[in-house]
Short mmCIF file of N, CA, C and O in Angstrom, two decimals:
data_model
loop_
_atom_site.label_atom_id
_atom_site.label_comp_id
_atom_site.label_asym_id
_atom_site.label_seq_id
_atom_site.Cartn_x
_atom_site.Cartn_y
_atom_site.Cartn_z
N UNK A 636 -144.16 45.37 59.42
CA UNK A 636 -144.16 46.45 58.47
C UNK A 636 -145.36 46.32 57.54
O UNK A 636 -145.65 45.24 57.07
N UNK A 637 -145.99 47.43 57.21
CA UNK A 637 -147.07 47.37 56.24
C UNK A 637 -146.47 47.31 54.85
O UNK A 637 -145.30 47.66 54.64
N UNK A 638 -147.28 46.89 53.88
CA UNK A 638 -146.78 46.80 52.51
C UNK A 638 -146.29 48.14 52.00
O UNK A 638 -145.38 48.21 51.19
N UNK A 639 -146.91 49.24 52.47
CA UNK A 639 -146.51 50.57 52.02
C UNK A 639 -145.10 50.92 52.47
O UNK A 639 -144.43 51.72 51.82
N UNK A 640 -144.63 50.35 53.58
CA UNK A 640 -143.29 50.66 54.07
C UNK A 640 -142.26 49.58 53.72
O UNK A 640 -141.11 49.72 54.05
N UNK A 641 -142.67 48.53 53.06
CA UNK A 641 -141.75 47.47 52.65
C UNK A 641 -140.87 47.98 51.50
O UNK A 641 -141.35 48.67 50.61
N UNK A 642 -139.58 47.67 51.53
CA UNK A 642 -138.73 48.03 50.38
C UNK A 642 -139.21 47.32 49.12
O UNK A 642 -139.81 46.25 49.19
N UNK A 643 -138.91 47.90 47.98
CA UNK A 643 -139.26 47.23 46.72
C UNK A 643 -138.33 46.03 46.52
O UNK A 643 -137.30 45.91 47.18
N UNK A 644 -138.69 45.16 45.60
CA UNK A 644 -137.91 43.95 45.33
C UNK A 644 -136.45 44.29 45.05
O UNK A 644 -135.54 43.65 45.57
N UNK A 645 -136.22 45.33 44.26
CA UNK A 645 -134.84 45.67 43.90
C UNK A 645 -134.06 46.29 45.05
O UNK A 645 -132.85 46.39 44.98
N UNK A 646 -134.74 46.72 46.11
CA UNK A 646 -134.04 47.26 47.27
C UNK A 646 -133.54 46.16 48.20
O UNK A 646 -132.69 46.39 49.03
N UNK A 647 -134.10 44.96 48.08
CA UNK A 647 -133.62 43.83 48.88
C UNK A 647 -132.44 43.21 48.14
O UNK A 647 -132.52 42.96 46.94
N UNK A 648 -131.32 42.93 48.81
CA UNK A 648 -130.20 42.29 48.10
C UNK A 648 -130.60 40.89 47.63
O UNK A 648 -131.39 40.20 48.28
N UNK A 649 -130.04 40.48 46.52
CA UNK A 649 -130.30 39.15 45.98
C UNK A 649 -129.74 38.10 46.93
O UNK A 649 -128.60 38.18 47.38
N UNK A 650 -130.57 37.11 47.23
CA UNK A 650 -130.14 35.95 48.02
C UNK A 650 -130.20 34.73 47.11
O UNK A 650 -131.23 34.47 46.48
N UNK A 651 -129.10 34.01 47.02
CA UNK A 651 -129.07 32.75 46.28
C UNK A 651 -129.38 31.63 47.26
O UNK A 651 -128.66 31.44 48.24
N UNK A 652 -130.46 30.91 47.01
CA UNK A 652 -130.80 29.73 47.81
C UNK A 652 -130.20 28.53 47.08
O UNK A 652 -130.67 28.15 46.00
N UNK A 653 -129.13 28.00 47.62
CA UNK A 653 -128.36 26.92 46.98
C UNK A 653 -128.78 25.58 47.57
O UNK A 653 -128.51 25.29 48.74
N UNK A 654 -129.44 24.76 46.76
CA UNK A 654 -129.87 23.42 47.16
C UNK A 654 -128.82 22.42 46.69
O UNK A 654 -128.47 22.41 45.50
N UNK A 655 -128.31 21.60 47.61
CA UNK A 655 -127.29 20.60 47.31
C UNK A 655 -127.92 19.21 47.34
O UNK A 655 -128.62 18.86 48.29
N UNK A 656 -127.66 18.42 46.28
CA UNK A 656 -128.30 17.11 46.19
C UNK A 656 -127.42 16.10 45.48
O UNK A 656 -126.49 16.45 44.76
N UNK A 657 -127.79 14.84 45.68
CA UNK A 657 -127.17 13.72 44.97
C UNK A 657 -128.09 12.52 45.11
O UNK A 657 -128.30 12.01 46.23
N UNK A 658 -128.66 12.10 44.02
CA UNK A 658 -129.48 10.88 43.92
C UNK A 658 -130.69 10.86 44.85
O UNK A 658 -131.14 9.79 45.25
N UNK A 659 -131.22 12.01 45.23
CA UNK A 659 -132.36 12.02 46.14
C UNK A 659 -133.41 13.01 45.65
O UNK A 659 -133.78 13.95 46.35
N UNK A 660 -133.92 12.76 44.45
CA UNK A 660 -134.86 13.71 43.86
C UNK A 660 -136.09 13.92 44.73
O UNK A 660 -136.56 15.05 44.89
N UNK A 661 -136.65 12.86 45.31
CA UNK A 661 -137.88 13.01 46.10
C UNK A 661 -137.66 13.94 47.30
O UNK A 661 -138.52 14.75 47.63
N UNK A 662 -136.49 13.86 47.93
CA UNK A 662 -136.18 14.79 49.02
C UNK A 662 -136.01 16.21 48.47
O UNK A 662 -136.54 17.17 49.05
N UNK A 663 -135.26 16.34 47.39
CA UNK A 663 -135.01 17.65 46.80
C UNK A 663 -136.31 18.33 46.40
O UNK A 663 -136.51 19.52 46.69
N UNK A 664 -137.18 17.61 45.74
CA UNK A 664 -138.45 18.20 45.31
C UNK A 664 -139.24 18.74 46.51
O UNK A 664 -139.73 19.87 46.49
N UNK A 665 -139.34 17.95 47.57
CA UNK A 665 -140.04 18.40 48.77
C UNK A 665 -139.37 19.63 49.37
O UNK A 665 -140.04 20.57 49.81
N UNK A 666 -138.06 19.64 49.39
CA UNK A 666 -137.31 20.75 49.96
C UNK A 666 -137.54 22.04 49.17
O UNK A 666 -137.82 23.10 49.75
N UNK A 667 -137.42 21.97 47.85
CA UNK A 667 -137.60 23.16 47.00
C UNK A 667 -139.03 23.68 47.13
O UNK A 667 -139.24 24.89 47.29
N UNK A 668 -140.01 22.80 47.06
CA UNK A 668 -141.41 23.24 47.13
C UNK A 668 -141.75 23.84 48.49
O UNK A 668 -142.44 24.87 48.57
N UNK A 669 -141.27 23.24 49.57
CA UNK A 669 -141.53 23.79 50.90
C UNK A 669 -140.85 25.15 51.07
O UNK A 669 -141.43 26.08 51.64
N UNK A 670 -139.64 25.27 50.55
CA UNK A 670 -138.92 26.55 50.61
C UNK A 670 -139.73 27.64 49.91
O UNK A 670 -139.94 28.73 50.45
N UNK A 671 -140.18 27.35 48.71
CA UNK A 671 -140.95 28.35 47.95
C UNK A 671 -142.26 28.69 48.65
O UNK A 671 -142.69 29.84 48.63
N UNK A 672 -142.87 27.71 49.27
CA UNK A 672 -144.16 27.94 49.94
C UNK A 672 -144.01 28.74 51.23
O UNK A 672 -144.89 29.53 51.57
N UNK A 673 -142.91 28.56 51.96
CA UNK A 673 -142.77 29.14 53.28
C UNK A 673 -141.75 30.27 53.37
O UNK A 673 -141.35 30.65 54.48
N UNK A 674 -141.34 30.80 52.24
CA UNK A 674 -140.36 31.88 52.23
C UNK A 674 -140.91 33.04 51.42
O UNK A 674 -141.20 32.89 50.24
N UNK A 675 -141.05 34.22 52.06
CA UNK A 675 -141.62 35.36 51.35
C UNK A 675 -140.57 36.39 50.93
O UNK A 675 -140.91 37.50 50.56
N UNK A 676 -139.31 36.01 50.97
CA UNK A 676 -138.25 36.95 50.57
C UNK A 676 -138.44 37.33 49.10
O UNK A 676 -138.61 36.45 48.25
N UNK A 677 -138.39 38.63 48.79
CA UNK A 677 -138.78 39.07 47.44
C UNK A 677 -137.71 39.02 46.35
O UNK A 677 -138.04 39.22 45.18
N UNK A 678 -136.46 38.77 46.70
CA UNK A 678 -135.42 38.84 45.67
C UNK A 678 -134.53 37.59 45.78
O UNK A 678 -133.44 37.65 46.33
N UNK A 679 -135.02 36.50 45.23
CA UNK A 679 -134.36 35.20 45.35
C UNK A 679 -133.86 34.67 44.01
O UNK A 679 -134.48 34.90 42.97
N UNK A 680 -132.79 33.93 44.09
CA UNK A 680 -132.29 33.12 42.97
C UNK A 680 -132.18 31.70 43.52
O UNK A 680 -131.47 31.47 44.50
N UNK A 681 -132.89 30.77 42.92
CA UNK A 681 -132.82 29.38 43.37
C UNK A 681 -131.84 28.63 42.48
O UNK A 681 -132.00 28.59 41.26
N UNK A 682 -130.81 28.06 43.12
CA UNK A 682 -129.75 27.32 42.43
C UNK A 682 -129.78 25.89 42.95
O UNK A 682 -129.81 25.66 44.15
N UNK A 683 -129.78 24.94 42.04
CA UNK A 683 -129.71 23.53 42.42
C UNK A 683 -128.40 22.95 41.91
O UNK A 683 -128.12 23.00 40.71
N UNK A 684 -127.60 22.43 42.85
CA UNK A 684 -126.32 21.80 42.51
C UNK A 684 -126.45 20.30 42.75
O UNK A 684 -126.74 19.86 43.86
N UNK A 685 -126.25 19.53 41.70
CA UNK A 685 -126.33 18.08 41.79
C UNK A 685 -124.95 17.49 41.54
O UNK A 685 -124.25 17.89 40.62
N UNK A 686 -124.59 16.50 42.36
CA UNK A 686 -123.25 15.91 42.32
C UNK A 686 -123.18 14.67 41.44
O UNK A 686 -122.74 13.61 41.87
N UNK A 687 -123.63 14.79 40.20
CA UNK A 687 -123.46 13.70 39.24
C UNK A 687 -124.45 12.58 39.36
O UNK A 687 -124.11 11.42 39.10
N UNK A 688 -125.69 12.88 39.72
CA UNK A 688 -126.74 11.85 39.74
C UNK A 688 -126.95 11.30 38.33
O UNK A 688 -126.59 11.96 37.34
N UNK A 689 -127.54 10.13 38.19
CA UNK A 689 -127.82 9.58 36.87
C UNK A 689 -128.67 10.54 36.02
O UNK A 689 -129.41 11.38 36.56
N UNK A 690 -128.57 10.39 34.71
CA UNK A 690 -129.23 11.30 33.77
C UNK A 690 -130.73 11.43 34.02
O UNK A 690 -131.28 12.53 33.92
N UNK A 691 -131.40 10.31 34.35
CA UNK A 691 -132.85 10.39 34.56
C UNK A 691 -133.19 11.26 35.78
O UNK A 691 -134.21 11.96 35.77
N UNK A 692 -132.35 11.25 36.80
CA UNK A 692 -132.59 12.11 37.96
C UNK A 692 -132.30 13.56 37.60
O UNK A 692 -133.07 14.46 37.95
N UNK A 693 -131.23 13.81 36.86
CA UNK A 693 -130.93 15.18 36.45
C UNK A 693 -132.03 15.73 35.54
O UNK A 693 -132.34 16.92 35.60
N UNK A 694 -132.65 14.90 34.73
CA UNK A 694 -133.78 15.34 33.91
C UNK A 694 -134.94 15.79 34.80
O UNK A 694 -135.60 16.80 34.53
N UNK A 695 -135.21 15.03 35.87
CA UNK A 695 -136.27 15.42 36.81
C UNK A 695 -135.92 16.73 37.51
O UNK A 695 -136.78 17.59 37.69
N UNK A 696 -134.67 16.88 37.90
CA UNK A 696 -134.22 18.11 38.57
C UNK A 696 -134.47 19.32 37.68
O UNK A 696 -134.94 20.36 38.16
N UNK A 697 -134.20 19.20 36.40
CA UNK A 697 -134.37 20.33 35.47
C UNK A 697 -135.83 20.81 35.39
O UNK A 697 -136.09 21.90 34.91
N UNK A 698 -136.77 20.00 35.83
CA UNK A 698 -138.18 20.39 35.78
C UNK A 698 -138.63 21.12 37.05
O UNK A 698 -139.78 21.58 37.13
N UNK A 699 -137.76 21.21 38.03
CA UNK A 699 -138.12 21.92 39.27
C UNK A 699 -138.08 23.44 39.04
O UNK A 699 -137.37 23.93 38.18
N UNK A 700 -138.84 24.18 39.86
CA UNK A 700 -138.87 25.64 39.71
C UNK A 700 -137.60 26.28 40.30
O UNK A 700 -137.54 26.63 41.47
N UNK A 701 -136.57 26.36 39.46
CA UNK A 701 -135.29 26.94 39.87
C UNK A 701 -134.80 27.88 38.78
O UNK A 701 -135.25 27.80 37.63
N UNK A 702 -133.87 28.74 39.15
CA UNK A 702 -133.31 29.71 38.20
C UNK A 702 -132.04 29.20 37.55
O UNK A 702 -131.75 29.51 36.40
N UNK A 703 -131.25 28.42 38.30
CA UNK A 703 -129.95 27.96 37.82
C UNK A 703 -129.79 26.49 38.20
O UNK A 703 -130.10 26.09 39.32
N UNK A 704 -129.29 25.70 37.24
CA UNK A 704 -129.00 24.29 37.49
C UNK A 704 -127.50 24.08 37.30
O UNK A 704 -126.97 24.32 36.22
N UNK A 705 -126.82 23.65 38.37
CA UNK A 705 -125.39 23.39 38.35
C UNK A 705 -125.22 21.88 38.51
O UNK A 705 -125.01 21.37 39.60
N UNK A 706 -125.35 21.18 37.40
CA UNK A 706 -125.39 19.71 37.42
C UNK A 706 -124.06 19.14 36.95
O UNK A 706 -123.70 19.27 35.78
N UNK A 707 -123.36 18.50 37.86
CA UNK A 707 -122.08 17.88 37.50
C UNK A 707 -122.33 16.59 36.72
O UNK A 707 -123.26 15.85 37.03
N UNK A 708 -121.48 16.29 35.74
CA UNK A 708 -121.65 15.06 34.96
C UNK A 708 -121.18 13.81 35.69
O UNK A 708 -121.55 12.70 35.33
N UNK A 709 -120.38 13.99 36.74
CA UNK A 709 -119.79 12.86 37.45
C UNK A 709 -119.73 13.18 38.94
O UNK A 709 -119.47 14.32 39.33
N UNK A 710 -119.97 12.18 39.78
CA UNK A 710 -119.91 12.36 41.23
C UNK A 710 -118.49 12.67 41.65
O UNK A 710 -117.56 11.94 41.35
N UNK A 711 -118.35 13.79 42.38
CA UNK A 711 -117.03 14.22 42.84
C UNK A 711 -116.98 14.47 44.34
O UNK A 711 -115.98 14.91 44.86
N UNK A 712 -118.11 14.28 45.04
CA UNK A 712 -118.13 14.47 46.48
C UNK A 712 -118.79 15.78 46.89
O UNK A 712 -118.96 16.70 46.09
N UNK A 713 -119.16 15.84 48.17
CA UNK A 713 -119.89 16.99 48.70
C UNK A 713 -119.13 18.30 48.55
O UNK A 713 -119.71 19.32 48.17
N UNK A 714 -117.85 18.31 48.81
CA UNK A 714 -117.05 19.54 48.69
C UNK A 714 -117.07 20.09 47.28
O UNK A 714 -117.26 21.29 47.06
N UNK A 715 -116.88 19.21 46.30
CA UNK A 715 -116.91 19.65 44.90
C UNK A 715 -118.30 20.15 44.52
O UNK A 715 -118.44 21.14 43.78
N UNK A 716 -119.35 19.49 45.02
CA UNK A 716 -120.71 19.93 44.73
C UNK A 716 -120.97 21.30 45.36
O UNK A 716 -121.56 22.18 44.73
N UNK A 717 -120.54 21.50 46.61
CA UNK A 717 -120.66 22.81 47.25
C UNK A 717 -119.98 23.88 46.41
O UNK A 717 -120.56 24.94 46.13
N UNK A 718 -118.73 23.63 46.05
CA UNK A 718 -117.97 24.62 45.29
C UNK A 718 -118.60 24.91 43.94
O UNK A 718 -118.67 26.07 43.51
N UNK A 719 -119.06 23.87 43.25
CA UNK A 719 -119.71 24.05 41.96
C UNK A 719 -120.98 24.90 42.13
O UNK A 719 -121.22 25.82 41.35
N UNK A 720 -121.78 24.59 43.13
CA UNK A 720 -122.98 25.37 43.38
C UNK A 720 -122.67 26.81 43.69
O UNK A 720 -123.31 27.73 43.15
N UNK A 721 -121.69 27.05 44.55
CA UNK A 721 -121.32 28.42 44.91
C UNK A 721 -120.86 29.22 43.70
O UNK A 721 -121.16 30.42 43.58
N UNK A 722 -120.14 28.59 42.77
CA UNK A 722 -119.70 29.27 41.54
C UNK A 722 -120.89 29.75 40.70
O UNK A 722 -120.77 30.69 39.93
N UNK A 723 -122.03 29.09 40.84
CA UNK A 723 -123.20 29.45 40.06
C UNK A 723 -124.13 30.45 40.76
O UNK A 723 -125.12 30.87 40.18
N UNK A 724 -123.82 30.79 41.99
CA UNK A 724 -124.65 31.75 42.74
C UNK A 724 -124.22 33.18 42.43
O UNK A 724 -123.04 33.47 42.39
N UNK A 725 -125.19 34.06 42.26
CA UNK A 725 -124.85 35.46 42.00
C UNK A 725 -125.39 36.40 43.07
O UNK A 725 -125.25 37.60 42.95
N UNK A 726 -125.97 35.87 44.13
CA UNK A 726 -126.52 36.71 45.19
C UNK A 726 -125.45 37.30 46.09
O UNK A 726 -124.34 36.79 46.19
N UNK A 727 -125.84 38.38 46.77
CA UNK A 727 -124.97 38.97 47.80
C UNK A 727 -124.82 38.00 48.97
O UNK A 727 -123.77 37.94 49.60
N UNK A 728 -125.89 37.27 49.25
CA UNK A 728 -125.90 36.27 50.31
C UNK A 728 -126.26 34.92 49.72
O UNK A 728 -126.98 34.84 48.73
N UNK A 729 -125.75 33.86 50.35
CA UNK A 729 -126.06 32.50 49.92
C UNK A 729 -126.63 31.74 51.11
O UNK A 729 -126.04 31.71 52.19
N UNK A 730 -127.80 31.14 50.89
CA UNK A 730 -128.42 30.26 51.87
C UNK A 730 -128.20 28.84 51.35
O UNK A 730 -128.78 28.45 50.34
N UNK A 731 -127.34 28.07 52.04
CA UNK A 731 -127.04 26.70 51.60
C UNK A 731 -128.04 25.75 52.24
O UNK A 731 -128.23 25.76 53.46
N UNK A 732 -128.65 24.90 51.41
CA UNK A 732 -129.73 24.03 51.85
C UNK A 732 -129.45 22.60 51.38
O UNK A 732 -129.28 22.36 50.19
N UNK A 733 -129.43 21.66 52.32
CA UNK A 733 -129.32 20.25 51.95
C UNK A 733 -130.66 19.77 51.41
O UNK A 733 -131.71 20.28 51.80
N UNK A 734 -130.64 18.76 50.57
CA UNK A 734 -131.86 18.31 49.89
C UNK A 734 -132.92 17.72 50.81
O UNK A 734 -134.07 17.56 50.41
N UNK A 735 -132.58 17.41 52.05
CA UNK A 735 -133.58 16.85 52.94
C UNK A 735 -134.10 17.85 53.98
O UNK A 735 -134.81 17.50 54.91
N UNK A 736 -133.77 19.12 53.81
CA UNK A 736 -134.25 20.17 54.70
C UNK A 736 -135.63 20.62 54.22
O UNK A 736 -135.81 20.90 53.04
N UNK A 737 -136.58 20.68 55.12
CA UNK A 737 -137.93 21.10 54.76
C UNK A 737 -138.26 22.37 55.54
O UNK A 737 -138.40 22.34 56.77
N UNK A 738 -138.37 23.47 54.84
CA UNK A 738 -138.66 24.77 55.44
C UNK A 738 -140.09 24.79 55.99
O UNK A 738 -141.03 24.35 55.33
N UNK A 739 -140.22 25.31 57.20
CA UNK A 739 -141.53 25.44 57.81
C UNK A 739 -141.85 26.88 58.17
O UNK A 739 -142.86 27.15 58.79
N UNK A 740 -140.98 27.81 57.79
CA UNK A 740 -141.24 29.21 58.07
C UNK A 740 -140.82 29.59 59.48
O UNK A 740 -140.05 28.87 60.09
N UNK A 741 -141.28 30.70 59.99
CA UNK A 741 -142.30 31.59 59.45
C UNK A 741 -141.82 32.26 58.17
O UNK A 741 -140.61 32.39 57.95
N UNK A 742 -142.74 32.70 57.32
CA UNK A 742 -142.37 33.21 56.00
C UNK A 742 -141.36 34.35 55.99
O UNK A 742 -140.60 34.49 55.05
N UNK A 743 -141.27 35.12 57.05
CA UNK A 743 -140.38 36.29 57.09
C UNK A 743 -138.98 35.98 57.60
O UNK A 743 -138.15 36.88 57.75
N UNK A 744 -138.65 34.71 57.87
CA UNK A 744 -137.36 34.37 58.47
C UNK A 744 -136.18 34.89 57.67
O UNK A 744 -135.19 35.36 58.23
N UNK A 745 -136.27 34.83 56.35
CA UNK A 745 -135.14 35.24 55.52
C UNK A 745 -135.05 36.77 55.46
O UNK A 745 -133.95 37.33 55.46
N UNK A 746 -136.18 37.45 55.43
CA UNK A 746 -136.17 38.92 55.51
C UNK A 746 -135.49 39.35 56.80
O UNK A 746 -134.68 40.29 56.80
N UNK A 747 -135.84 38.69 57.91
CA UNK A 747 -135.25 39.04 59.21
C UNK A 747 -133.74 38.82 59.19
O UNK A 747 -132.97 39.67 59.66
N UNK A 748 -133.30 37.68 58.65
CA UNK A 748 -131.87 37.38 58.61
C UNK A 748 -131.10 38.37 57.75
O UNK A 748 -130.05 38.88 58.15
N UNK A 749 -131.64 38.69 56.58
CA UNK A 749 -130.97 39.65 55.70
C UNK A 749 -130.96 41.03 56.36
O UNK A 749 -129.96 41.75 56.29
N UNK A 750 -132.05 41.38 57.03
CA UNK A 750 -132.09 42.66 57.74
C UNK A 750 -130.99 42.77 58.79
O UNK A 750 -130.34 43.81 58.92
N UNK A 751 -130.76 41.68 59.52
CA UNK A 751 -129.69 41.67 60.53
C UNK A 751 -128.33 41.84 59.86
O UNK A 751 -127.50 42.64 60.30
N UNK A 752 -128.09 41.12 58.77
CA UNK A 752 -126.78 41.20 58.10
C UNK A 752 -126.57 42.55 57.44
O UNK A 752 -125.45 43.08 57.45
N UNK A 753 -127.62 43.12 56.87
CA UNK A 753 -127.48 44.44 56.25
C UNK A 753 -127.22 45.52 57.30
O UNK A 753 -126.44 46.44 57.06
N UNK A 754 -127.84 45.41 58.47
CA UNK A 754 -127.66 46.40 59.53
C UNK A 754 -126.35 46.20 60.29
O UNK A 754 -125.86 47.13 60.93
N UNK A 755 -125.79 45.00 60.22
CA UNK A 755 -124.57 44.66 60.97
C UNK A 755 -123.58 43.96 60.05
O UNK A 755 -123.49 42.73 60.05
N UNK A 756 -122.81 44.70 59.26
CA UNK A 756 -121.91 44.09 58.28
C UNK A 756 -120.89 43.11 58.87
O UNK A 756 -120.35 42.29 58.14
N UNK A 757 -120.67 43.15 60.17
CA UNK A 757 -119.72 42.21 60.79
C UNK A 757 -120.32 40.83 60.99
O UNK A 757 -119.61 39.87 61.26
N UNK A 758 -121.65 40.70 60.85
CA UNK A 758 -122.30 39.40 60.95
C UNK A 758 -122.05 38.67 59.63
O UNK A 758 -122.41 39.16 58.57
N UNK A 759 -121.43 37.51 59.70
CA UNK A 759 -121.07 36.78 58.50
C UNK A 759 -121.88 35.52 58.27
O UNK A 759 -121.85 34.95 57.18
N UNK A 760 -122.58 35.06 59.30
CA UNK A 760 -123.32 33.81 59.15
C UNK A 760 -124.50 33.83 60.13
O UNK A 760 -124.38 34.36 61.24
N UNK A 761 -125.59 33.27 59.68
CA UNK A 761 -126.77 33.09 60.53
C UNK A 761 -127.19 31.64 60.42
O UNK A 761 -127.26 31.09 59.32
N UNK A 762 -127.45 31.02 61.55
CA UNK A 762 -127.86 29.63 61.58
C UNK A 762 -129.35 29.56 61.88
O UNK A 762 -129.81 30.16 62.85
N UNK A 763 -130.10 28.88 61.03
CA UNK A 763 -131.52 28.67 61.27
C UNK A 763 -131.67 27.31 61.94
O UNK A 763 -131.17 26.31 61.46
N UNK A 764 -132.38 27.30 63.05
CA UNK A 764 -132.58 26.04 63.76
C UNK A 764 -134.03 25.97 64.23
O UNK A 764 -134.62 26.97 64.61
N UNK A 765 -134.57 24.77 64.21
CA UNK A 765 -135.93 24.55 64.67
C UNK A 765 -135.97 24.51 66.19
O UNK A 765 -134.99 24.16 66.84
N UNK A 766 -137.11 24.84 66.72
CA UNK A 766 -137.33 24.71 68.15
C UNK A 766 -137.50 23.22 68.46
O UNK A 766 -138.20 22.52 67.75
N UNK A 767 -136.82 22.74 69.52
CA UNK A 767 -136.93 21.30 69.82
C UNK A 767 -138.33 20.90 70.16
O UNK A 767 -139.11 21.65 70.63
#
Protein backbone atom coordinates (compact mmCIF):
# COMPACT_ATOMS: atom_id res chain seq x y z
CA UNK A 1 0.00 0.00 0.00
CA UNK A 2 1.22 3.51 -0.70
CA UNK A 3 1.30 6.02 2.12
CA UNK A 4 -1.67 7.81 0.52
CA UNK A 5 -3.84 4.70 0.96
CA UNK A 6 -2.61 3.76 4.45
CA UNK A 7 -5.15 4.29 7.24
CA UNK A 8 -4.35 7.06 9.70
CA UNK A 9 -2.91 6.15 13.11
CA UNK A 10 -6.31 6.48 14.77
CA UNK A 11 -7.88 4.13 12.22
CA UNK A 12 -5.60 1.28 13.31
CA UNK A 13 -6.81 -0.39 16.53
CA UNK A 14 -4.53 0.02 19.52
CA UNK A 15 -2.21 -2.93 20.07
CA UNK A 16 -0.65 -3.40 23.50
CA UNK A 17 2.79 -4.99 23.23
CA UNK A 18 3.17 -6.66 26.63
CA UNK A 19 6.76 -7.49 27.59
CA UNK A 20 7.09 -10.00 30.46
CA UNK A 21 10.29 -10.07 32.50
CA UNK A 22 11.96 -11.04 35.74
CA UNK A 23 15.58 -10.27 36.67
CA UNK A 24 16.78 -10.14 33.05
CA UNK A 25 17.15 -6.48 32.19
CA UNK A 26 19.79 -7.04 29.49
CA UNK A 27 17.44 -9.40 27.62
CA UNK A 28 14.47 -7.08 28.11
CA UNK A 29 16.35 -4.04 26.84
CA UNK A 30 17.41 -5.88 23.67
CA UNK A 31 13.88 -7.16 23.15
CA UNK A 32 12.20 -3.75 23.55
CA UNK A 33 14.72 -1.97 21.31
CA UNK A 34 14.55 -4.62 18.57
CA UNK A 35 10.74 -4.53 18.69
CA UNK A 36 10.70 -0.75 18.27
CA UNK A 37 13.25 -0.92 15.46
CA UNK A 38 11.55 -3.69 13.47
CA UNK A 39 7.87 -2.93 13.97
CA UNK A 40 6.14 -0.22 11.93
CA UNK A 41 2.65 -0.60 13.43
CA UNK A 42 1.34 2.95 13.95
CA UNK A 43 -0.83 2.61 17.06
CA UNK A 44 1.10 0.87 19.82
CA UNK A 45 1.13 0.86 23.60
CA UNK A 46 4.25 -0.71 25.10
CA UNK A 47 3.64 -2.29 28.50
CA UNK A 48 6.40 -3.85 30.59
CA UNK A 49 5.37 -6.26 33.36
CA UNK A 50 8.08 -7.22 35.83
CA UNK A 51 7.60 -9.99 38.39
CA UNK A 52 9.24 -8.40 41.42
CA UNK A 53 12.84 -7.95 40.29
CA UNK A 54 15.14 -6.13 42.75
CA UNK A 55 14.71 -2.35 42.97
CA UNK A 56 17.87 -1.58 40.97
CA UNK A 57 16.56 -3.65 38.03
CA UNK A 58 13.12 -2.03 38.23
CA UNK A 59 14.84 1.39 38.16
CA UNK A 60 16.59 0.37 34.92
CA UNK A 61 13.29 -0.89 33.48
CA UNK A 62 11.64 2.49 34.13
CA UNK A 63 14.20 4.11 31.80
CA UNK A 64 13.16 2.00 28.81
CA UNK A 65 10.96 3.52 26.09
CA UNK A 66 7.59 2.20 27.25
CA UNK A 67 4.15 3.67 27.90
CA UNK A 68 3.14 1.64 30.95
CA UNK A 69 5.17 -0.06 33.68
CA UNK A 70 3.41 -2.84 35.63
CA UNK A 71 6.08 -3.61 38.22
CA UNK A 72 5.18 -6.01 40.99
CA UNK A 73 6.85 -5.40 44.37
CA UNK A 74 7.30 -9.13 45.04
CA UNK A 75 7.89 -12.20 42.86
CA UNK A 76 4.63 -14.09 42.43
CA UNK A 77 5.33 -16.28 39.38
CA UNK A 78 4.77 -16.12 35.64
CA UNK A 79 0.97 -16.45 35.83
CA UNK A 80 0.65 -13.53 38.23
CA UNK A 81 3.01 -11.45 36.08
CA UNK A 82 0.96 -12.26 32.95
CA UNK A 83 -2.27 -11.30 34.69
CA UNK A 84 -0.79 -8.11 36.14
CA UNK A 85 0.52 -7.10 32.72
CA UNK A 86 -2.79 -7.84 31.00
CA UNK A 87 -4.64 -5.67 33.56
CA UNK A 88 -2.45 -2.75 32.47
CA UNK A 89 -3.05 -3.20 28.72
CA UNK A 90 -5.66 -1.02 27.06
CA UNK A 91 -5.33 -2.18 23.44
CA UNK A 92 -7.94 -4.03 21.42
CA UNK A 93 -5.23 -6.63 20.79
CA UNK A 94 -2.38 -7.78 23.01
CA UNK A 95 0.94 -9.07 21.70
CA UNK A 96 2.60 -10.97 24.56
CA UNK A 97 6.40 -10.96 24.38
CA UNK A 98 8.89 -12.77 26.60
CA UNK A 99 11.97 -10.73 27.54
CA UNK A 100 14.32 -12.86 25.46
CA UNK A 101 12.41 -12.55 22.18
CA UNK A 102 14.23 -10.44 19.59
CA UNK A 103 12.06 -9.13 16.76
CA UNK A 104 13.60 -9.31 13.32
CA UNK A 105 10.65 -8.11 11.26
CA UNK A 106 9.68 -7.71 8.51
CA UNK A 107 8.41 -4.34 9.76
CA UNK A 108 4.83 -4.89 8.50
CA UNK A 109 4.25 -8.20 10.34
CA UNK A 110 1.98 -6.63 12.96
CA UNK A 111 -0.01 -4.62 10.39
CA UNK A 112 -0.58 -7.89 8.51
CA UNK A 113 -1.69 -9.74 11.66
CA UNK A 114 -4.07 -6.99 12.75
CA UNK A 115 -5.44 -6.80 9.21
CA UNK A 116 -6.23 -10.53 9.32
CA UNK A 117 -7.96 -10.24 12.72
CA UNK A 118 -9.93 -7.14 11.73
CA UNK A 119 -11.12 -8.81 8.50
CA UNK A 120 -11.89 -12.13 10.25
CA UNK A 121 -13.38 -11.56 13.72
CA UNK A 122 -13.39 -15.32 14.38
CA UNK A 123 -9.57 -15.34 14.38
CA UNK A 124 -8.58 -15.10 18.03
CA UNK A 125 -4.85 -15.73 17.99
CA UNK A 126 -1.93 -15.43 15.61
CA UNK A 127 1.39 -17.13 16.23
CA UNK A 128 4.57 -15.51 14.93
CA UNK A 129 7.31 -18.00 14.19
CA UNK A 130 10.71 -17.69 12.58
CA UNK A 131 11.67 -19.65 9.52
CA UNK A 132 13.96 -22.52 10.56
